[in-house]
Every structure is written in C-alpha cells, then in structure tokens.
Coordinates of N, CA and C and ligand atoms in Angstrom, one line a residue:
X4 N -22.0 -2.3 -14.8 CA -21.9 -3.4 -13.8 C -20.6 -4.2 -14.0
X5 N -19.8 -4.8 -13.3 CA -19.2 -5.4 -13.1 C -19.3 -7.2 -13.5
X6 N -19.0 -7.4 -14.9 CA -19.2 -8.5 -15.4 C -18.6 -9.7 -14.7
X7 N -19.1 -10.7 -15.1 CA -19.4 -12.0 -14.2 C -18.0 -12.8 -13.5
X8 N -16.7 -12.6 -15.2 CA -15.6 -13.5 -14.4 C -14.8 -12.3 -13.8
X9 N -15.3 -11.1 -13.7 CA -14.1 -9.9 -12.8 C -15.0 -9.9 -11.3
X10 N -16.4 -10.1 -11.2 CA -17.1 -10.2 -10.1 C -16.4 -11.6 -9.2
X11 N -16.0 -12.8 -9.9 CA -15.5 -13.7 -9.3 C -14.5 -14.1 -8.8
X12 N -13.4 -12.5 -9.3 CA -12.0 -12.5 -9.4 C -12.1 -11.9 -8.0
X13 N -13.1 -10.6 -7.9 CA -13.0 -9.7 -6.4 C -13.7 -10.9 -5.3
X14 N -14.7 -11.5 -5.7 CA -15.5 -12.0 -4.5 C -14.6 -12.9 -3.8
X15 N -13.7 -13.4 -4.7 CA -12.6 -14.7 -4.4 C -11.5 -13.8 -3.8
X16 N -11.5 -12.9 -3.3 CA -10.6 -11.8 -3.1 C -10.6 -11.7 -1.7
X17 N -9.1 -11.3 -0.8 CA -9.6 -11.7 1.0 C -9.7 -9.9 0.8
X18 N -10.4 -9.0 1.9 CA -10.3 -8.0 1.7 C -12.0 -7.7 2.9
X19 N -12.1 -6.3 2.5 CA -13.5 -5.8 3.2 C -14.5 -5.2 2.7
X20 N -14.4 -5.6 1.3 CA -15.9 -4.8 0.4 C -17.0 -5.6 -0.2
X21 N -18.3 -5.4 0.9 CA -19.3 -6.6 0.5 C -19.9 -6.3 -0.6
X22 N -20.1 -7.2 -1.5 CA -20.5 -7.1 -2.8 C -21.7 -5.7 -3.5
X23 N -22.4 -5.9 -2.6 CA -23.8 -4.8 -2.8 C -22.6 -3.2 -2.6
X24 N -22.1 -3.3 -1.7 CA -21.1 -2.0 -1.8 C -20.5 -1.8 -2.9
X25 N -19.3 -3.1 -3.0 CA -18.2 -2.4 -4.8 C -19.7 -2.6 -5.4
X26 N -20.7 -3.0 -5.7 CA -21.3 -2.3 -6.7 C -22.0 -1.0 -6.7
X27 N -22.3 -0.6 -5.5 CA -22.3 0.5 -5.3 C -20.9 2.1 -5.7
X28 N -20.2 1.0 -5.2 CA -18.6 2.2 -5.5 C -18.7 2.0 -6.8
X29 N -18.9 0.9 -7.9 CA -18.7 1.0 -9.4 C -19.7 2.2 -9.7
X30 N -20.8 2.1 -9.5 CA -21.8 2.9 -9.9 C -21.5 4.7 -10.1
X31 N -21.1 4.7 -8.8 CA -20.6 5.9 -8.2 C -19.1 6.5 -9.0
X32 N -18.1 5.6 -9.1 CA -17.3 6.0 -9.9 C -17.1 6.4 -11.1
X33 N -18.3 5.3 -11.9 CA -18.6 5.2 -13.6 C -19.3 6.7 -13.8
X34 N -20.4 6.9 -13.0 CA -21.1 8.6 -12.8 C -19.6 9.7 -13.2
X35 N -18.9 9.4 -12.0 CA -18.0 10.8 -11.9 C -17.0 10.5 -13.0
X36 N -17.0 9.2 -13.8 CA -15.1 9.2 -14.5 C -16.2 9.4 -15.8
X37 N -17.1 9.1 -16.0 CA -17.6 9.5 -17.6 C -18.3 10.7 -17.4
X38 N -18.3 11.4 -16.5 CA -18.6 13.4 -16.8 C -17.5 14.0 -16.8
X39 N -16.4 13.3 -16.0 CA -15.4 14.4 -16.3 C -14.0 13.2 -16.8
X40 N -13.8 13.2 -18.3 CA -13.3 12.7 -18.8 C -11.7 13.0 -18.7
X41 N -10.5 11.9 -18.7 CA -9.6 11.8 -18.6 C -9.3 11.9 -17.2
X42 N -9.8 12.6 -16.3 CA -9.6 12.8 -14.8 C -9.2 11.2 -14.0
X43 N -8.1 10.8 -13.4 CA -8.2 9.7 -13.2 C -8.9 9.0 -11.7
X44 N -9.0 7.9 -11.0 CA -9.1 8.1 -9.9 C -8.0 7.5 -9.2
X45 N -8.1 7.6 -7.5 CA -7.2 7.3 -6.7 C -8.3 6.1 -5.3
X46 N -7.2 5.5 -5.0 CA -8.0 4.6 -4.3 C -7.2 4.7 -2.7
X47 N -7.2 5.2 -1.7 CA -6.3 5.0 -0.7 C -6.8 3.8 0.3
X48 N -6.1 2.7 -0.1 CA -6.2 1.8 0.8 C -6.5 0.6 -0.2
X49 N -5.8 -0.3 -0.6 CA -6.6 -1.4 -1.6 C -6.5 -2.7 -1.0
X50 N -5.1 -3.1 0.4 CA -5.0 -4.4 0.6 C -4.7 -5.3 -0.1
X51 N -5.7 -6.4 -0.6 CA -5.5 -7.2 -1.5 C -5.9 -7.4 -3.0
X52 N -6.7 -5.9 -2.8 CA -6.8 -5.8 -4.5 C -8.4 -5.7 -4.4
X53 N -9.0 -5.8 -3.4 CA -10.7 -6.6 -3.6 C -11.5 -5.5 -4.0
X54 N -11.5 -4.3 -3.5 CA -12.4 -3.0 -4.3 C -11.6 -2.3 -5.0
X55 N -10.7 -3.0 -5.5 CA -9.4 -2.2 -6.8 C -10.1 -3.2 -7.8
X56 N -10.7 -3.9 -7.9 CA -11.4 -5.2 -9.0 C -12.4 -3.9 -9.3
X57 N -12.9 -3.1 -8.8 CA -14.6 -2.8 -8.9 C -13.8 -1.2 -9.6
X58 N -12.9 -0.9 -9.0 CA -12.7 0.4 -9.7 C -11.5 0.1 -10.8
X59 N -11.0 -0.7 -10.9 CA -10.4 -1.1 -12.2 C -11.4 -1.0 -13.4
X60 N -12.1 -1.7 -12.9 CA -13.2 -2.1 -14.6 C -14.2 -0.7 -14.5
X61 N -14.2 0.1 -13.7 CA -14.6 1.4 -14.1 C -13.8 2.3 -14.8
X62 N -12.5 2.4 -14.5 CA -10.9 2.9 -15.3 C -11.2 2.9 -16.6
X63 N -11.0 1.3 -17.4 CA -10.9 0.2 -17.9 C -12.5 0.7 -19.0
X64 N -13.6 1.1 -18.1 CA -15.2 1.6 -19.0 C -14.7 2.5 -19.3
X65 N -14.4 3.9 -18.6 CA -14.0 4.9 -18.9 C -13.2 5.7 -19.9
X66 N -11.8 5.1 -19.9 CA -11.0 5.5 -20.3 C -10.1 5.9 -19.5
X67 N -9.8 5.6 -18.1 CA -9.0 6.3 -17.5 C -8.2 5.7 -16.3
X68 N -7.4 5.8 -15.4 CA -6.8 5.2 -14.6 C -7.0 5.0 -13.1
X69 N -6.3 4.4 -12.4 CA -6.7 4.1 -10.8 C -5.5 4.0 -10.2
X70 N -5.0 4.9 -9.3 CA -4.0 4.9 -8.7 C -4.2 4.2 -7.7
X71 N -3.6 3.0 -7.3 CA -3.7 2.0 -5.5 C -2.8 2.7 -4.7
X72 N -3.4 3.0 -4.1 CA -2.1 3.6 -2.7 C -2.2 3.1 -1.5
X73 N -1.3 2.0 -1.5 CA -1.4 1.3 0.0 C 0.3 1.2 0.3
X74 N 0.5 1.8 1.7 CA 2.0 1.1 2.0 C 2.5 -0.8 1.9
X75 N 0.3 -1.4 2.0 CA 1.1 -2.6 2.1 C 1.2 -3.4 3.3
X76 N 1.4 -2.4 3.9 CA 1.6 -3.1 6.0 C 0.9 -3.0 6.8
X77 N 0.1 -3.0 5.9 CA -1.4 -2.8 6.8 C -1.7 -1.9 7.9
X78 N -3.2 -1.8 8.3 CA -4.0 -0.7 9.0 C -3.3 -1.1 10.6
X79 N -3.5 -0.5 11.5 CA -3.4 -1.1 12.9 C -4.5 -2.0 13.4
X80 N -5.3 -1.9 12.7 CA -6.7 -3.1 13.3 C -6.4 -4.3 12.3
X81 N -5.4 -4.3 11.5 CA -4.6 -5.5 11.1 C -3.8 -6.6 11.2
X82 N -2.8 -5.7 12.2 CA -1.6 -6.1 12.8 C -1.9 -7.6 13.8
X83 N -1.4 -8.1 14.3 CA -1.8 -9.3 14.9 C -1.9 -9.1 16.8
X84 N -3.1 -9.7 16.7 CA -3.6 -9.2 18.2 C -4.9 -8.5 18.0
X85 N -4.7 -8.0 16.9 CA -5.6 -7.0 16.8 C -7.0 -7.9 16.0
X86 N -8.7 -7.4 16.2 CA -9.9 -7.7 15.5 C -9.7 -8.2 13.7
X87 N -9.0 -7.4 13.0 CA -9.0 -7.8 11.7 C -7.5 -8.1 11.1
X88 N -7.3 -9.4 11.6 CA -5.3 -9.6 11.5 C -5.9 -11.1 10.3
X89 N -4.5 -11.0 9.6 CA -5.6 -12.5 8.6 C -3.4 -13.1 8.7
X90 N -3.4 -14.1 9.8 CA -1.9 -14.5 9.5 C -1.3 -15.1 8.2
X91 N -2.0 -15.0 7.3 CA -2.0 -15.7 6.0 C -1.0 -14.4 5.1
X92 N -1.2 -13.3 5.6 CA -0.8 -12.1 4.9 C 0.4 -11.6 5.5
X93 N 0.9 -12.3 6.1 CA 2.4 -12.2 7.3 C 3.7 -13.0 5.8
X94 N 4.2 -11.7 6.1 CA 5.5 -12.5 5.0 C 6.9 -13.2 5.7
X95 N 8.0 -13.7 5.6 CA 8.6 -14.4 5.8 C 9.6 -13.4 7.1
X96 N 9.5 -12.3 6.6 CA 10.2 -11.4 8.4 C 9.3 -11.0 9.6
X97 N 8.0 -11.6 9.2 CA 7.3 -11.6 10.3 C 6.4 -10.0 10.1
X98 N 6.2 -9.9 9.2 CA 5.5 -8.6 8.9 C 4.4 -8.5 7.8
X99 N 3.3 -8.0 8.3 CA 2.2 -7.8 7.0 C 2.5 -7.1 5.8
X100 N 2.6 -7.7 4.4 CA 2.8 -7.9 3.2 C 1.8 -7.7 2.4
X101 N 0.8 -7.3 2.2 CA -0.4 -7.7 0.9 C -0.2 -7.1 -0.6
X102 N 1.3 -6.6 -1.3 CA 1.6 -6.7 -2.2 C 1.5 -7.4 -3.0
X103 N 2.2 -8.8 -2.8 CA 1.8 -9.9 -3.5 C 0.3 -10.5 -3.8
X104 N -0.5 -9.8 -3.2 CA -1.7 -10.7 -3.3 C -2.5 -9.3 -4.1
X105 N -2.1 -8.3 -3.5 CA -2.2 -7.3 -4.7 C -2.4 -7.7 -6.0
X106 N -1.0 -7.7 -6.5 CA -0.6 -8.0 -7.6 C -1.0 -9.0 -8.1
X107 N -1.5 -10.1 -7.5 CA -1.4 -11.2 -8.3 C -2.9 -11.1 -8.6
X108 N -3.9 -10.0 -7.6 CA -5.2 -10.2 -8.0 C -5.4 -9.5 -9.2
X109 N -4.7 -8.1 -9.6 CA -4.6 -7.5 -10.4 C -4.2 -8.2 -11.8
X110 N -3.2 -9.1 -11.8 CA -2.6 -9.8 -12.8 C -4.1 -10.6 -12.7
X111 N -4.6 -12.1 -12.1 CA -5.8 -12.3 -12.5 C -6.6 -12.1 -13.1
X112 N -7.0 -10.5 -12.8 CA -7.9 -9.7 -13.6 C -8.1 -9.3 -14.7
X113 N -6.4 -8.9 -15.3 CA -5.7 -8.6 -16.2 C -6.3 -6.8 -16.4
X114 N -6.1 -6.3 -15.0 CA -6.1 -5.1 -14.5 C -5.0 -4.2 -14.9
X115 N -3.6 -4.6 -14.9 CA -2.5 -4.4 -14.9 C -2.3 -2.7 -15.4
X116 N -3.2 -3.0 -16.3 CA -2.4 -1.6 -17.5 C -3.4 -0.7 -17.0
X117 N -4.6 -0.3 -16.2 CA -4.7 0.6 -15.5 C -4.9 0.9 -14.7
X118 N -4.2 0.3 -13.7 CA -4.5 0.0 -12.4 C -2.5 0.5 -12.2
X119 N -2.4 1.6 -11.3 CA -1.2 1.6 -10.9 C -0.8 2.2 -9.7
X120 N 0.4 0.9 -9.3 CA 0.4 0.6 -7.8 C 1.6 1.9 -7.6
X121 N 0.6 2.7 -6.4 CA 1.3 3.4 -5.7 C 1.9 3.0 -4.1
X122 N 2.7 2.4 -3.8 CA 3.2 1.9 -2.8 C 4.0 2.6 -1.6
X123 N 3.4 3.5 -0.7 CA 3.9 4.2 -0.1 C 2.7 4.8 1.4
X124 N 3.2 5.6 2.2 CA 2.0 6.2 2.8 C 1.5 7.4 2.2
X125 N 0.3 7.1 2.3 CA -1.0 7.7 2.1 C -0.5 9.5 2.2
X126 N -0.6 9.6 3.5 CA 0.4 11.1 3.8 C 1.0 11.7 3.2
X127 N 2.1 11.0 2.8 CA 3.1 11.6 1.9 C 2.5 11.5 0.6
X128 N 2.2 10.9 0.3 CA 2.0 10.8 -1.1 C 0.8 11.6 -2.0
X129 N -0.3 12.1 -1.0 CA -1.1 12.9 -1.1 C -0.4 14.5 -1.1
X130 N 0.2 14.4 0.0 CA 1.0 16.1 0.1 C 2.3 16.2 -1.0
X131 N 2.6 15.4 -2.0 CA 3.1 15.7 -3.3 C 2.0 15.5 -4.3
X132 N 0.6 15.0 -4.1 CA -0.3 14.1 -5.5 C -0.1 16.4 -5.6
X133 N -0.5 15.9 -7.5 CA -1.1 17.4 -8.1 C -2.2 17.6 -9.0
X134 N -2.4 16.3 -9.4 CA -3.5 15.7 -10.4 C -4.9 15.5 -10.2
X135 N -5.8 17.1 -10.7 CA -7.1 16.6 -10.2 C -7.8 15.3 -10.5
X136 N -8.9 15.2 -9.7 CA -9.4 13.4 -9.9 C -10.8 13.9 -9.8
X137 N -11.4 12.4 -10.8 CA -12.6 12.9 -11.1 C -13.1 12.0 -9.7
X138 N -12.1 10.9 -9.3 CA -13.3 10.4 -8.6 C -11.8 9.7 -6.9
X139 N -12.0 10.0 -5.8 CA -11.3 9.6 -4.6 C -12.2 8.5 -3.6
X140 N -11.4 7.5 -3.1 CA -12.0 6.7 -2.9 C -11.2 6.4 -1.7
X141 N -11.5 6.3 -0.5 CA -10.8 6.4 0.8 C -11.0 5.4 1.4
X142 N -10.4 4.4 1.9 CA -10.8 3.5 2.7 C -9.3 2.7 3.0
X143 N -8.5 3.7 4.0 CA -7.3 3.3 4.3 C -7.2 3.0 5.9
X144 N -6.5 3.3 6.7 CA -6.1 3.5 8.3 C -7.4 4.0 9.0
X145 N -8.2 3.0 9.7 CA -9.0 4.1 10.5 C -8.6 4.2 11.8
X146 N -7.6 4.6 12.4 CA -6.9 4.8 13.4 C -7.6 7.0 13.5
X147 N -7.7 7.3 14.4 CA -8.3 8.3 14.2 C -6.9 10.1 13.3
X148 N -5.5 9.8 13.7 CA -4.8 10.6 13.2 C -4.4 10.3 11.6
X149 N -4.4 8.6 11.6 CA -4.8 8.7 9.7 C -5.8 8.9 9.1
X150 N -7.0 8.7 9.8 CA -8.1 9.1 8.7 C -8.2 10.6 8.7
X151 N -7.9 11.5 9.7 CA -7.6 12.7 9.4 C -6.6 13.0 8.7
X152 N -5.5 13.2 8.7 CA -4.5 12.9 7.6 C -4.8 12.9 5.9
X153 N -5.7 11.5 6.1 CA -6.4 11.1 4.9 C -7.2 12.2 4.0
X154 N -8.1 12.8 5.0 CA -9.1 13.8 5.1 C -8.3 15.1 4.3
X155 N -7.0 15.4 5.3 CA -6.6 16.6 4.8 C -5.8 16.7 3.8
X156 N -5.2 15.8 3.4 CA -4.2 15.6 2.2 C -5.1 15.1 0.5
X157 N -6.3 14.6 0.6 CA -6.8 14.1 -0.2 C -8.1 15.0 -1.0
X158 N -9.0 15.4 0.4 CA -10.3 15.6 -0.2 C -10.2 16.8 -1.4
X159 N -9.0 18.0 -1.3 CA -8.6 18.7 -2.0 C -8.4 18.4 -3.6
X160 N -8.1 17.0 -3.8 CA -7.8 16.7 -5.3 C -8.7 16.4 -5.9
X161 N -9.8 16.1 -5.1 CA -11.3 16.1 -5.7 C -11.4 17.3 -6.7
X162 N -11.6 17.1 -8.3 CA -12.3 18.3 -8.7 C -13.6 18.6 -8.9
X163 N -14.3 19.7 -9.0 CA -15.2 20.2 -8.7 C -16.6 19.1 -9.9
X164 N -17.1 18.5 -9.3 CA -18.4 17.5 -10.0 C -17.4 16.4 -10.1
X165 N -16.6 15.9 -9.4 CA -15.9 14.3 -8.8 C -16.4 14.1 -7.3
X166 N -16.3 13.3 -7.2 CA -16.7 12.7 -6.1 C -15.4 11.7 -5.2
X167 N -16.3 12.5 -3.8 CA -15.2 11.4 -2.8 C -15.8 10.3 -2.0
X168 N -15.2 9.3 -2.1 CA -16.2 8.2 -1.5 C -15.7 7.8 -0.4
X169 N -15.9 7.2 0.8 CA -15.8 6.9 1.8 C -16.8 5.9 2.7
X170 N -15.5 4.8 2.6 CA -15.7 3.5 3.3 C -16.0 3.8 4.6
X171 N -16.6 2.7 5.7 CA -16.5 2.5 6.8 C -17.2 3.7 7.8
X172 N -18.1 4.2 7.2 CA -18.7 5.4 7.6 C -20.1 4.7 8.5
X173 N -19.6 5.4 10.0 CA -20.8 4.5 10.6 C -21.0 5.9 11.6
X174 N -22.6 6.1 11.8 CA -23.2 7.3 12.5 C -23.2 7.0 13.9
X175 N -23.1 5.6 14.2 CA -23.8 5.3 15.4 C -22.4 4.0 15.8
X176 N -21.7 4.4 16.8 CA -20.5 4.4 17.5 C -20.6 2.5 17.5
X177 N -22.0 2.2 18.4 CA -22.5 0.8 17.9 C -22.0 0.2 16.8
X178 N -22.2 0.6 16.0 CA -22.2 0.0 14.7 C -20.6 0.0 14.2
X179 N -19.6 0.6 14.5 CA -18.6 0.3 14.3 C -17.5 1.9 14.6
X180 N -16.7 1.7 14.5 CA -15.3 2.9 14.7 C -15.9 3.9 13.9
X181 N -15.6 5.4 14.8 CA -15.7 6.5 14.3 C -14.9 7.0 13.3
X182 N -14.4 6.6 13.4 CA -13.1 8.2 12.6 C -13.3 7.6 11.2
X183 N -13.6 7.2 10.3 CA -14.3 7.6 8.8 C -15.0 8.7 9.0
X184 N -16.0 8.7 9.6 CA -17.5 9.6 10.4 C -17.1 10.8 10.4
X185 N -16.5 10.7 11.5 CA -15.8 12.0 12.4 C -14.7 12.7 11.8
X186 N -13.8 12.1 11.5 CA -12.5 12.6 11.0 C -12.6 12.8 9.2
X187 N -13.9 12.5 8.3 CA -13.8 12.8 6.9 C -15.0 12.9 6.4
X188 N -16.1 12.5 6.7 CA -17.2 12.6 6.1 C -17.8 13.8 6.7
X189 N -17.8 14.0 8.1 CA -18.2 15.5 8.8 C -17.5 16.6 8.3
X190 N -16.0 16.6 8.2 CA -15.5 17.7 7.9 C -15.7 18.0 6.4
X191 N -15.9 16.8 5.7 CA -16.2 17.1 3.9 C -17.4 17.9 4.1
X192 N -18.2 17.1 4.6 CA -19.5 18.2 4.6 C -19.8 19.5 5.0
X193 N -18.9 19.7 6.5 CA -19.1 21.1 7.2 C -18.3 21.8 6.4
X194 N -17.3 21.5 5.4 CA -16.4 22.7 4.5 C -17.5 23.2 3.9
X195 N -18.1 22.9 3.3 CA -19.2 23.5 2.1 C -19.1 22.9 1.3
X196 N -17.6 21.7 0.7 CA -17.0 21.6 -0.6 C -18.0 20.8 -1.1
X197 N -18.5 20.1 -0.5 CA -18.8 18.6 -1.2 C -20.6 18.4 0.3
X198 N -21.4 17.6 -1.7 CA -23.0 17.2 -0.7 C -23.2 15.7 -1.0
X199 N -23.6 15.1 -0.3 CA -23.9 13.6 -0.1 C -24.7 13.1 -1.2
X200 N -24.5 12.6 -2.5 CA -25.2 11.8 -3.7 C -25.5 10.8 -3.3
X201 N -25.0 9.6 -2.1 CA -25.7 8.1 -2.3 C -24.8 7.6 -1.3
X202 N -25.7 6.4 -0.8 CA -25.2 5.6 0.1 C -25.2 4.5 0.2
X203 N -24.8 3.6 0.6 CA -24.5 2.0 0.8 C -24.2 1.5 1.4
X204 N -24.8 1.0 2.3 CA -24.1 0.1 3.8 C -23.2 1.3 4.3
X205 N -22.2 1.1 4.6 CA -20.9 2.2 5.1 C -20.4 3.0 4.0
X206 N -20.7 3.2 3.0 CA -19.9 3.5 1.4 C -21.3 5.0 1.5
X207 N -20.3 6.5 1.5 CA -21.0 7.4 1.4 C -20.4 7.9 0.3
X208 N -21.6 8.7 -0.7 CA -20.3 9.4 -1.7 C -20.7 10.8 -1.5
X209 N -19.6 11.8 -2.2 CA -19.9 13.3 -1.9 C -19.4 13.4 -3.4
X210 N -20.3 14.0 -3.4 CA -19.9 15.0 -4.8 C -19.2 16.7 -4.5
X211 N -18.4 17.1 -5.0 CA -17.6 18.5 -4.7 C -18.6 19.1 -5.6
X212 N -18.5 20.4 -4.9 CA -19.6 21.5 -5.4 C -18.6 22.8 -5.6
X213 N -18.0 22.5 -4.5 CA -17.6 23.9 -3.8 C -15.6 24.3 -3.9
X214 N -15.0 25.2 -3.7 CA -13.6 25.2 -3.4 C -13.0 25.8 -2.5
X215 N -13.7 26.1 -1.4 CA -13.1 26.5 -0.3 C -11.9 25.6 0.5
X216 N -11.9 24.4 0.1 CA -10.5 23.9 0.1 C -9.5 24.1 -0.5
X217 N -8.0 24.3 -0.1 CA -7.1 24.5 -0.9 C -6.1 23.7 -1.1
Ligands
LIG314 N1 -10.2 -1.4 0.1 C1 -9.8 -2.7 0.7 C2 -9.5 -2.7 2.2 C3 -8.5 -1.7 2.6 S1 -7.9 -2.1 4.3 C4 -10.8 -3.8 0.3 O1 -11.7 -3.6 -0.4 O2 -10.7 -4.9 0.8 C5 -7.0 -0.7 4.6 C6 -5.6 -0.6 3.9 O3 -5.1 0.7 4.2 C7 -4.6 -1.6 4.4 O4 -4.2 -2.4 3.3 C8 -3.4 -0.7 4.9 O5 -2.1 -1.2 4.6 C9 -3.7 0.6 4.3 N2 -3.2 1.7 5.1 C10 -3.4 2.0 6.3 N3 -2.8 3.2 6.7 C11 -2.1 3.6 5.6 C12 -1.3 4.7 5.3 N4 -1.0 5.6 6.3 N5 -0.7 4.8 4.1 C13 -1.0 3.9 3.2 N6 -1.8 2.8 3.3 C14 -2.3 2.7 4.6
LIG315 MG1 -13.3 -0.5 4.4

C-alpha cells in the first residue's frame, strides 16, 4: 500500500487517477515487479506526476524503476476549448507544459532516483524502447490514432507473466470515449498475448501469456 505522506503527495496531485484506482494500479504492479525481478516498468502518459506517485513507491518496494513518458503537451482533450483543459498548466508561450509540476511532484515525493523522466512522444520512443518490462501502464492520448499507436509500439515490451495496464477503459460508449476499449484492450485480448487479471473502475490489467506479438 501506498503509505500515508506519499498518498497525500498524489491526492494533492492535479491529474486523473481516483484513489481506489492508483491503489488498484499499485497492487497490480507490486504483483508483476516482485515475480519478475529487475524488469522495470514504463508509464505512458504521467501529466502531473499523480499515478507516477503510485508506481514510484512500487519501483522504490521492488527494486526497480519507472520510466514517465509524456511529451508534456498534453492529450487533445487537454488543449483549451476542449472538456479536460486545466489553464493553470499553460506556460508563458501560451502552451501546455506539465513538466514542471512533474518534477516538482516527483521531487516532493523524493521519487527522483527511480522515477525517470522520458520526455518525448510516446510513438517514437516505444519504436526504439528494447527493454522487456515486467509491468506497462498506458494511459496517454485517447484520440483514437494514438491510443492505437500506443497499442502497437508498447504492448510488445510486455514480457511474458508482466502485465499491461490500461486506463480509461470503458465498454459502454455512455460511460466515456472508446479508443482505450477499442484501440488496446480488444486488440490485447484478441492477439492471444495477454488474459484479463483484475479490474477497477476504468483500470484493466492483462497479464501476457502468450508471444504471438513481435
Ligand atoms: N496518468 C496521469 C494522466 C495522464 S493524461 C494521471 O494519473 O493523472 C495523458 C497524458 O498523455 C498527457 O500528459 C499527455 O501529454 C500525454 N500524451 C498524449 N499523447 C501523447 C503522445 N503521443 N506522446 C507522449 N505523451 C502523450
Ligand atoms: Mg486516465
């Protein structure tokens, strides 16, 4: 679990991970980073740091590390105009920034030393990663061509008894945007690679079984 002054560092945290979830994601990650030891994980999408608090201190139990990979400039349902825009995160050229609040949540936490900030797109940086992971944690762009994207460049690094986890997963169109659903949780499952261990609000995990991905 997630002790009391790092629980107060995330909850104080602007971001989109309701509590009962990051403790759900800790759960889920502590499982996969203490069976397969040294394997580190990766986080695509961190924002302001708020479910990088929950998989930090799983690193941190473990032994092992957490890659943040966010460009930083946020999702398009961020941008301004748009349902989830926070003008507070607008830097001085008129552009979303959440680096600094990154960092500074990370420093807070005193996350620093295993928590390391990958700053770039998602895309790219997946189609050079080479480093299996015990545990992938997706919750970047749900525009429907990045979370595909996300899907195809990532689920692969998963190694076999790691898990991929996946935010914002909603069955029922109602309930919120498809493309988590549609564009990565369906296609994980219909590969064969990976079967559904546990769920939480929108937080699905898969465990990899299989290697029919390459
Ligand atoms: N996990 C966070 C919320 C992430 S919001 C929390 O717990 O609060 C989604 C993040 O994905 C944003 O910070 C955005 O900058 C990032 N993102 C969207 N598309 C991306 C891409 N193509 N490459 C890298 N980061 C991306
Ligand atoms: Mg999310």
């Amino acid at each position: 679990m997630l002790d009391t002054p790092l629980r107060t560092i995330a909850l104080a945290t602007k971001g989109f991970m309701p509590e009962v979830e990051g403790d759900a994601l800790y759960t889920a990650a502590h499982l996969a980073c203490a069976a397969m030891p040294g394997l580190p994980i990766v986080e695509v999408g961190s924002y302001c740091g708020r479910s990088t608090v929950w998989l930090g201190a799983v690193a941190r139990a473990t032994g092992t590390v957490v890659y943040a990979v966010d460009h930083h400039g946020g999702s398009e349902e961020n941008q301004a105009g748009w349902e989830w825009h926070d003008p507070e995160i607008v830097d001085t050229n008129g552009r979303i920034n959440t680096l600094p609040f990154f960092r500074s949540t990370m420093q807070r936490a005193d996350l620093t030393s295993v928590v390391r900030e990958c700053v770039g797109d998602s895309q790219v940086i997946g189609t050079a990663w080479n480093e299996p992971l015990a545990f992938c944690f997706v919750d970047g762009g749900h525009a429907r061509d990045v979370a595909r994207a996300d899907y195809a460049v990532w689920a692969r690094h998963v190694a076999v008894g790691g898990s991929l986890a996946i935010h914002d997963v909603f069955e029922q169109s109602a309930d919120g945007g498809q493309a988590p659903f549609e564009e990565i949780y369906l296609p994980a499952v219909q590969s064969g690679d990976f079967i559904e261990i546990s769920q939480c609000g929108s937080l699905r995990v898969l465990q990899r079984i299989a290697t029919y991905l390459k």
